Coordinates of C-alpha atoms in Angstrom, one line a residue:
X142 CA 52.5 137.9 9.3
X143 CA 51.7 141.1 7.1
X144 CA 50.2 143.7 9.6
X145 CA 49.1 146.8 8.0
X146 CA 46.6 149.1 8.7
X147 CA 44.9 152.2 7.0
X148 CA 46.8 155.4 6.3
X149 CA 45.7 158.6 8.7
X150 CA 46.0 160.8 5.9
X151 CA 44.7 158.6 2.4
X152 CA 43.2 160.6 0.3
X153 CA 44.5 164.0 1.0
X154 CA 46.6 164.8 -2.0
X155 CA 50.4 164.8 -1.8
X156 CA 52.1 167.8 -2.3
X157 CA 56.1 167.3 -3.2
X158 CA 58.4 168.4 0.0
X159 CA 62.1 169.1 -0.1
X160 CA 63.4 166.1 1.5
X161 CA 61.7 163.6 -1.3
X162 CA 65.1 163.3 -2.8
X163 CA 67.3 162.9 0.3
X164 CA 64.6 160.3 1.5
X165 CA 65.0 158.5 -1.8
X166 CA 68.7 158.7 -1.7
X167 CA 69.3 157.6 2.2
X168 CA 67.0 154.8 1.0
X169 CA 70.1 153.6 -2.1
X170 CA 72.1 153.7 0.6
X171 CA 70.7 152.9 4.1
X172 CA 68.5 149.8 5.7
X173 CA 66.7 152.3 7.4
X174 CA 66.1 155.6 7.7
X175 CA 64.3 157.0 10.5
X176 CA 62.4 160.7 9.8
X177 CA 62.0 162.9 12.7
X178 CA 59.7 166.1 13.0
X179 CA 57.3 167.4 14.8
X180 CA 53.8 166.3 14.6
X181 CA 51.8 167.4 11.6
X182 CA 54.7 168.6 9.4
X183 CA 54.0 165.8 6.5
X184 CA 56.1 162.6 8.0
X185 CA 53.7 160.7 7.0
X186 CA 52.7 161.6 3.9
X187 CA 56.2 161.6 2.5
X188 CA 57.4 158.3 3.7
X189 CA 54.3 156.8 2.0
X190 CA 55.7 158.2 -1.5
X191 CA 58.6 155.3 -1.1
X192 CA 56.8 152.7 1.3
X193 CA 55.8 149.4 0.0
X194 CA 53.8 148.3 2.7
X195 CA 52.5 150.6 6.6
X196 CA 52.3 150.1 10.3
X197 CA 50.7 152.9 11.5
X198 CA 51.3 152.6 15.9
X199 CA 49.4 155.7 17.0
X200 CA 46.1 154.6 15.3
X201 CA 46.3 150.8 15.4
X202 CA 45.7 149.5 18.8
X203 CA 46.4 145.9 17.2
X204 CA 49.6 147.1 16.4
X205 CA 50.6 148.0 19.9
X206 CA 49.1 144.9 21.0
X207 CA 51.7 143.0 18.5
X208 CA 54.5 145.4 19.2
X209 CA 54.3 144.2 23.3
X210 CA 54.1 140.7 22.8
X211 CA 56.5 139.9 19.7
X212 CA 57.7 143.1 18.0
X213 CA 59.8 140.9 15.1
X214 CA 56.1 140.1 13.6
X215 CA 56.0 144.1 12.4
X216 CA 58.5 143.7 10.6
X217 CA 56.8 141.3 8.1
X218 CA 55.4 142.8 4.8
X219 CA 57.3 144.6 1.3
X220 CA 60.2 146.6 1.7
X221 CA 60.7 149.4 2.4
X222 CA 58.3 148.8 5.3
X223 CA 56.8 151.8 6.9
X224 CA 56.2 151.8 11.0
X225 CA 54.6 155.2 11.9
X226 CA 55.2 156.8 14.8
X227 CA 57.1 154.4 16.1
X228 CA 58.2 155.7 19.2
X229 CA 54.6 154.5 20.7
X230 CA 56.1 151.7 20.7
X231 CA 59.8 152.3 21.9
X232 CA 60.5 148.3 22.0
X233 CA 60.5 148.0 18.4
X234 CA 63.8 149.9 17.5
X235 CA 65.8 146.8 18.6
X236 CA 64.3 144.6 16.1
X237 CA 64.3 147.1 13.2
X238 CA 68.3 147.4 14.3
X239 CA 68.8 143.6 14.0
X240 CA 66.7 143.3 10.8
X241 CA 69.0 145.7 9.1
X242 CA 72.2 144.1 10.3
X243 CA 70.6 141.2 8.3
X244 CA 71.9 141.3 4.8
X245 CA 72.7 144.8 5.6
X246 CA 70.7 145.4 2.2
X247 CA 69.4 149.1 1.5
X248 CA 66.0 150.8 1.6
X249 CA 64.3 147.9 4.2
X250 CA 62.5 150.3 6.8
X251 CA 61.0 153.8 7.2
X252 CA 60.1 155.4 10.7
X253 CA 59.0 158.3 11.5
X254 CA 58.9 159.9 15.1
X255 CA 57.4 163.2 16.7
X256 CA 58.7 162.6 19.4
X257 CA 62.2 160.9 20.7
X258 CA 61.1 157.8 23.2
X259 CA 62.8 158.6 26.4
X260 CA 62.9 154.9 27.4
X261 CA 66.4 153.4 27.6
X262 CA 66.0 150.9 24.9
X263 CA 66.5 153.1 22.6
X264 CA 70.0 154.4 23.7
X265 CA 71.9 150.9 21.5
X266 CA 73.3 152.8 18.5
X267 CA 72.1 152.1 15.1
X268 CA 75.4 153.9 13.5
X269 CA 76.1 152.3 9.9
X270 CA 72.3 150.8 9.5
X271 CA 70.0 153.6 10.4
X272 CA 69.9 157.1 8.6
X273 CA 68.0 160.4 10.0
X274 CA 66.1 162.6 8.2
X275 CA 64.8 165.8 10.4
X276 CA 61.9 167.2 8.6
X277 CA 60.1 170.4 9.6
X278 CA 56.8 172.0 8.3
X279 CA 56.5 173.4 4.4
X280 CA 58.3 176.2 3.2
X281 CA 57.1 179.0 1.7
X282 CA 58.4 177.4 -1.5
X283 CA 56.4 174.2 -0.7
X284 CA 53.2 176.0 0.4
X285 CA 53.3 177.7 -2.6
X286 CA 54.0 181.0 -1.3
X287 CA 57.2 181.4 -2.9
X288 CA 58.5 181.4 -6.8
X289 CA 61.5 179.4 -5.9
X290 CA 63.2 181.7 -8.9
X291 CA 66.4 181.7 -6.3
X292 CA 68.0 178.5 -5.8
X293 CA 69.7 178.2 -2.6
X294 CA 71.8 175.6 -3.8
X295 CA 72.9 178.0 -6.0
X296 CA 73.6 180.8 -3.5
X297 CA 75.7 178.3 -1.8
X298 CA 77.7 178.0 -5.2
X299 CA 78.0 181.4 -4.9
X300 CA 75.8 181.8 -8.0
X301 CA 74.3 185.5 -9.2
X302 CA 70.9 186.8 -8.2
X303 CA 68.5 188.2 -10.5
X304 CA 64.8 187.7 -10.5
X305 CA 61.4 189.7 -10.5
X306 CA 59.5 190.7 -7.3
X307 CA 56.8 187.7 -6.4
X308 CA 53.2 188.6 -6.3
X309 CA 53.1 189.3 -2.8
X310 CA 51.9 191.4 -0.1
X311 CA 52.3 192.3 3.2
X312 CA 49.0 190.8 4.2
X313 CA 49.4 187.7 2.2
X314 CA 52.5 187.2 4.2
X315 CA 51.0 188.0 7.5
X316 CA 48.8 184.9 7.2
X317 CA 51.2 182.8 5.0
X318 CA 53.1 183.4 8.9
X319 CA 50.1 182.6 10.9
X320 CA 48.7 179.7 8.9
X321 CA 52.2 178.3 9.0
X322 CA 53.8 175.2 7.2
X323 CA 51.4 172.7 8.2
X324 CA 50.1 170.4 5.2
X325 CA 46.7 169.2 7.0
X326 CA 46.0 173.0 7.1
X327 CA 47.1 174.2 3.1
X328 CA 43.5 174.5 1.9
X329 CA 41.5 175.4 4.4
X330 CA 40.0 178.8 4.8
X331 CA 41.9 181.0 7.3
X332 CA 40.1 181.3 10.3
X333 CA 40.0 177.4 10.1
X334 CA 43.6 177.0 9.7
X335 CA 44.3 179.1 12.5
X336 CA 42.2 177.0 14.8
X337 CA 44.2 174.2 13.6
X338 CA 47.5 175.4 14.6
X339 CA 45.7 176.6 17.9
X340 CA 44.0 173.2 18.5
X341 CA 47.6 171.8 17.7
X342 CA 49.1 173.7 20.1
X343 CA 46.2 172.9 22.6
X344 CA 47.2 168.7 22.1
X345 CA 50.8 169.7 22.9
X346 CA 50.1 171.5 26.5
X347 CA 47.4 169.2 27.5
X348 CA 48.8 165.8 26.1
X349 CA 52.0 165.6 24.4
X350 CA 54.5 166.8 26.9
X351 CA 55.7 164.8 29.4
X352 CA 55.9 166.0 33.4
X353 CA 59.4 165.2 33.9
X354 CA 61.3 163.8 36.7
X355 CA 58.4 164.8 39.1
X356 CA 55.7 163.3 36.9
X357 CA 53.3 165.9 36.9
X358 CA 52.6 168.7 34.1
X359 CA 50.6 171.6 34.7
X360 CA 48.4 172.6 31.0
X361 CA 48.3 176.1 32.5
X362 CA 52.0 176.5 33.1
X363 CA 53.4 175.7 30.5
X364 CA 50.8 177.5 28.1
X365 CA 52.1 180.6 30.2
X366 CA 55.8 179.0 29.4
X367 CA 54.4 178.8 25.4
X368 CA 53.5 182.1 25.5
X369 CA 56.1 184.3 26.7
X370 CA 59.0 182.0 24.3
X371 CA 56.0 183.7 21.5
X372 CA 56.8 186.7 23.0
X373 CA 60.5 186.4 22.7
X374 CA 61.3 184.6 19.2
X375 CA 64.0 184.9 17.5
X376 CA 65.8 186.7 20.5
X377 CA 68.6 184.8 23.2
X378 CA 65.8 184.9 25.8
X379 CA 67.2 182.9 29.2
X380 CA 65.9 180.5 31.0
X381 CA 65.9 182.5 34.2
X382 CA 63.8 185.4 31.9
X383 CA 61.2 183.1 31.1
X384 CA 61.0 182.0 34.3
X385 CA 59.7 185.2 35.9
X386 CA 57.8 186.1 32.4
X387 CA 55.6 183.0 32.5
X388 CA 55.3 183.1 36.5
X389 CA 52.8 185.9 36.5
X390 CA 52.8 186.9 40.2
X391 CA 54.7 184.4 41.6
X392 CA 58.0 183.1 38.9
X393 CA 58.1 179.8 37.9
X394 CA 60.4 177.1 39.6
X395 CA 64.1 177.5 37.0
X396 CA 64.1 173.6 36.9
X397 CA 60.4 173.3 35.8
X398 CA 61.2 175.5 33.0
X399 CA 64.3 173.7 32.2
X400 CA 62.2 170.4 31.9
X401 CA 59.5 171.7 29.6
X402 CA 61.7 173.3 27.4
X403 CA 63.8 169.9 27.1
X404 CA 60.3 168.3 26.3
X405 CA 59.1 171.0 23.8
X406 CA 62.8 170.5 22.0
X407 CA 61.8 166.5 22.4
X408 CA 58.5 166.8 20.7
X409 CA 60.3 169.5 18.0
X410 CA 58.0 172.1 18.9
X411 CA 61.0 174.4 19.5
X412 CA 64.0 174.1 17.8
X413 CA 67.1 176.4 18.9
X414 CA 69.4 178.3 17.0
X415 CA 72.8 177.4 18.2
X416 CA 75.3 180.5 18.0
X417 CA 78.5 180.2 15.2
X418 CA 81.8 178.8 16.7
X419 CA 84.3 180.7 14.2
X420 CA 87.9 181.6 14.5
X421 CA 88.2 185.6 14.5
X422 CA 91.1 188.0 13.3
X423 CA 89.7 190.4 15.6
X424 CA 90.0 190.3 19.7
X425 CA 86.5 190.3 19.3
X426 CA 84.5 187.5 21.8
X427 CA 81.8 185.5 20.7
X428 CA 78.6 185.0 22.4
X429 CA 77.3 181.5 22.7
X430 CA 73.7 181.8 23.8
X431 CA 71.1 180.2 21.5
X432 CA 68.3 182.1 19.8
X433 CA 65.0 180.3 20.5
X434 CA 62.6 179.6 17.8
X435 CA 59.5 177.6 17.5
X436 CA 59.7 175.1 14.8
X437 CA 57.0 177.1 13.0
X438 CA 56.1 180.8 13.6
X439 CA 52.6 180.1 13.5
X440 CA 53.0 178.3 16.7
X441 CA 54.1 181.4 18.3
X442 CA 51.1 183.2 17.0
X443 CA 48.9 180.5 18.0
X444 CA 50.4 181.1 22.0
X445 CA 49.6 184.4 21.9
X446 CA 45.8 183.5 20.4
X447 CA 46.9 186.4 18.0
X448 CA 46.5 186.9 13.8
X449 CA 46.7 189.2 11.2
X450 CA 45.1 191.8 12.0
X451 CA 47.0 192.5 15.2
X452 CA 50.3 191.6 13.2
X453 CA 49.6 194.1 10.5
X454 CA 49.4 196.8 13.4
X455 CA 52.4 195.4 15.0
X456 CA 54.8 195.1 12.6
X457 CA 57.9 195.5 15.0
X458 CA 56.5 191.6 16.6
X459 CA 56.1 190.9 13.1
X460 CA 59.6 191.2 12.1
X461 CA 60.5 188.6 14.5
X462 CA 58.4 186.3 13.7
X463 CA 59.3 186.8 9.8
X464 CA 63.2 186.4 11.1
X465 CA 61.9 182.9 12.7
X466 CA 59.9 182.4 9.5
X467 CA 63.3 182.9 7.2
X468 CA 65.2 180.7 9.7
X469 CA 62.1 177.9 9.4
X470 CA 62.9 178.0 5.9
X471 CA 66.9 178.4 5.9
X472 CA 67.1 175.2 7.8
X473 CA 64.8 172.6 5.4
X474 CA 67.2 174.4 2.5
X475 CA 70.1 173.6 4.5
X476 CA 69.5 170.5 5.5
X477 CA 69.3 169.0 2.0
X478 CA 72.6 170.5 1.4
X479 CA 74.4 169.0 4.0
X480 CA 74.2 172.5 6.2
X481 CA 73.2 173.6 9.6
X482 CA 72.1 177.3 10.6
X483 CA 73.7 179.6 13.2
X484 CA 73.5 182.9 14.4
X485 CA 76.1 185.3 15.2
X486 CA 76.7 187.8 17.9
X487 CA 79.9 189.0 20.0
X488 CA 80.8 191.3 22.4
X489 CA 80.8 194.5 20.4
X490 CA 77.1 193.9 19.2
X491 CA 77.7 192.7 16.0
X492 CA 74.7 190.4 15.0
X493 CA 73.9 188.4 12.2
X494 CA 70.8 186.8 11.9
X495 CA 71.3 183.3 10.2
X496 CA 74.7 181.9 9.4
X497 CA 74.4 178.6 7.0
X498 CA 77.6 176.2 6.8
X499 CA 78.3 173.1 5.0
X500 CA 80.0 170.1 5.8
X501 CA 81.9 170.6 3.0
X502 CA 82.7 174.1 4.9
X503 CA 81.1 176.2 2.7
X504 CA 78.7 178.9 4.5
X505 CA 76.3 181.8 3.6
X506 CA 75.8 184.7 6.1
X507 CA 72.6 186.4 6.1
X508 CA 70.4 189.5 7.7
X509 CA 66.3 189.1 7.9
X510 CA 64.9 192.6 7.9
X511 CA 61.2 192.8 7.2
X512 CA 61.9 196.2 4.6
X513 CA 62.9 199.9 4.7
X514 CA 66.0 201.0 2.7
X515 CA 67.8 202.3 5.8
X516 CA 67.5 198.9 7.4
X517 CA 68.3 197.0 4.6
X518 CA 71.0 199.2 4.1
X519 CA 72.5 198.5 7.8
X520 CA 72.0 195.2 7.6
X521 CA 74.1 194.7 4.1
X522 CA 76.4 197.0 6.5
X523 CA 76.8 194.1 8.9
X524 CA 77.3 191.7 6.8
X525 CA 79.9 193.4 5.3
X526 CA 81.6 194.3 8.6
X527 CA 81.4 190.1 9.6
X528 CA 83.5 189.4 6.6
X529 CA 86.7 191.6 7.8
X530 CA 86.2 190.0 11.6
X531 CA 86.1 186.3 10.3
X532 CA 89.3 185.2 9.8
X533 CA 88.9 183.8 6.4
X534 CA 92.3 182.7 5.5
X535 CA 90.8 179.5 8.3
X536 CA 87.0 179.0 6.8
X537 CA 87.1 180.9 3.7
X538 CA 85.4 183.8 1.9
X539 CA 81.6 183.4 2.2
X540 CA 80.0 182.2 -0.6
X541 CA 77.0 184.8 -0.1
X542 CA 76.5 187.7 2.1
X543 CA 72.6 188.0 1.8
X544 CA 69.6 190.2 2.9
X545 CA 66.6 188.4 3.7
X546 CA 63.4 190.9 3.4
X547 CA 59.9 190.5 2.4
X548 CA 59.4 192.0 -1.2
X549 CA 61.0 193.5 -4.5
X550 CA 63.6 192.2 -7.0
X551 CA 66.4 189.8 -5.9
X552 CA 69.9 191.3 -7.2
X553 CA 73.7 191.2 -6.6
X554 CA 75.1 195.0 -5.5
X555 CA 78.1 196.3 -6.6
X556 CA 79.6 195.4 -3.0
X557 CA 78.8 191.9 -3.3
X558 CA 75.8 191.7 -1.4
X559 CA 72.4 190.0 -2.1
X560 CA 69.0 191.3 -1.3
X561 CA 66.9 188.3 -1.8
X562 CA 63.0 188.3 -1.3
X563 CA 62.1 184.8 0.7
X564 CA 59.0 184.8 -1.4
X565 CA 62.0 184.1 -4.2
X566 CA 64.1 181.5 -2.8
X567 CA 63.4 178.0 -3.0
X568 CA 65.6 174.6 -2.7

């Protein structure tokens, strides 16, 4: 039995993402491969680029119907074989694990996820069948907002930088930000695309996020919650902190916090930055407190029911929602080369914004500072200052020491540090 219904999002045209390639190459290699993301980053559109034949679970009741009474019957039709959204219907990833063990042929099944099911059945290990993709929205390089002149890949290879400024300005950039990385939203007209993001945000609060232990979920609660992590992005904000912040009068219950922040992290609608674990020469201490991030900055701007008008007075905000911005983008260039992202920060103050490493062991450390020469200048300061207190002789030289900022020409200085424009750097 071939069950396959029609794609949410035919006709839209596809725009090429940064993890086309690794999909197609988990696919040589894998039976399945399962892509994560939050909802609305492309999932969908991209699997379709390698899919043979769909199942789409949050659109097809039929499909639910089948998936309760005999899942194996979904997993009929070409390979590879699309189910979307399959964590609707949680039951299904033990079939899709015993279909791949069959043959143990590559590129049988695609599924993508916004969310991860918290039902037990999903806890059996698919280790050496099932391969994971974690996509996020589009870069500025996918959105078009970005020439792409810089390769990452090569700044991880230690390549030079030299390139011309991108057309860009401030307020293009301010509502590149607040329009966000969301391909449903690329052509639309401005105000519309921030009511997207708003409205997306809306379906979170209201729908998406589960009440936890107790059951219940409070839309006005965690909308306060939403709000004040806007309010602190890109910063080690504490629990206990946005406890009191979102409690208005009376500070919200630690533990309820704790639960909605574990279900915004579920849905990926706010992914941490987990601090660098490095050996020292110094007797300097590192700090081990994440940096909290939406997966998008627009999401943050939506919580705040903010735009760019208000941004371009507030450019001190602004500068950490272009840090979360940089990190957005960091992370879907790392990811395709085998990296993760960090921060730094020990007990002396020293703090970098975005540390990239490499399973290979190879990592790039880099400052996100919005413009001004002083800034830039302390910044390329730090960095320098992190290569004498990593102990190198343990995870070697860095391949980069880089300045993230807005605008201008991307070039090597004489010290070894690169100012690179993010409207510049690409995959």
């Amino acid at each position: 039995m071939n069950v396959t219904s029609e794609s949410p999002e035919a006709g839209v045209p596809y725009r090429p993402r940064v993890v086309d390639d690794a999909l197609q190459a988990r696919l040589r290699s894998a039976p399945t491969v399962v892509i994560d993301g939050v909802r609305g980053c492309g999932k969908t559109a991209t699997a379709q680029q390698q899919a043979a034949s769909e199942v789409f679970f949050d659109v097809d009741p039929n499909a639910l119907d089948i998936a309760r009474v005999n899942p194996a019957l979904l997993l009929d039709g070409a390979e590879p074989r699309l189910l979307d959204e399959w964590h609707f219907a949680p039951q299904i990833w033990n079939h899709v694990r015993r279909a791949s063990d069959a043959g143990r042929r590559p590129g049988r099944f695609i599924l993508t996820g916004s969310a991860m099911p918290t039902d037990d059945i999903v806890r059996h290990t698919g280790a050496g069948r099932i391969s994971r993709i974690l996509m996020r929205p589009m870069t500025l390089f996918e959105s078009g907002h970005s020439t792409g002149v810089v390769s990452f890949a090569d700044l991880l290879a230690s390549g030079h930088v030299a390139a011309p400024p991108a057309d860009t300005s401030l307020p293009t950039l301010i509502e590149a930000t607040c329009r966000g990385g969301w391909p449903g939203a690329l052509n639309f007209d401005l105000p519309d695309a921030l009511l997207f993001v708003r409205d997306h945000l809306d379906e979170v609060r209201r729908a998406d996020v589960d009440g936890g232990a107790s059951g219940r979920r409070d839309p006005a609660r965690l909308q306060r919650l939403m709000q004040s992590l806007a309010r602190n992005t890109a910063t080690e904000v504490a629990a206990a902190t946005l406890a009191a912040d979102a409690g208005g009068e009376q500070s919200l219950h630690l533990d309820t916090v704790r639960s909605y922040l574990d279900e915004l992290e579920r849905l990926y609608v706010v992914e941490n930055q987990p601090a660098w674990s490095v050996r020292l020469r110094s007797r300097s201490r590192l700090r081990s407190t994440p940096k909290r991030h939406f997966v998008d900055p627009s999401l943050a701007v939506a919580a705040l029911r903010t735009g760019p008008k208000r941004l371009l007075a507030d450019l001190s905000f602004f500068g950490l929602l272009f840090e979360s911005l940089a990190v957005r983008d960091l992370r879907v260039y790392a990811g395709v080369n085998d990296g993760e992202v960090f921060h730094y920060r020990d007990n002396t103050g020293l703090e970098i914004d975005a540390i990239v490493e490499t399973g290979a062991g190879d990592w790039i450390a880099a400052e996100v500072k919005l413009g001004g020469a002083d800034r830039i200048q302390e910044a390329a300061r730090n960095l320098l200052k992190l290569r004498e207190r990593v102990d190198t002789s343990v995870v070697g030289e860095p391949a980069k020491l880089v300045v993230i900022t807005a605008f201008g020409y991307a070039y090597d200085r004489p010290d070894g540090v690169a100012i690179v424009p993010i409207t510049t750097v690409g995959p």
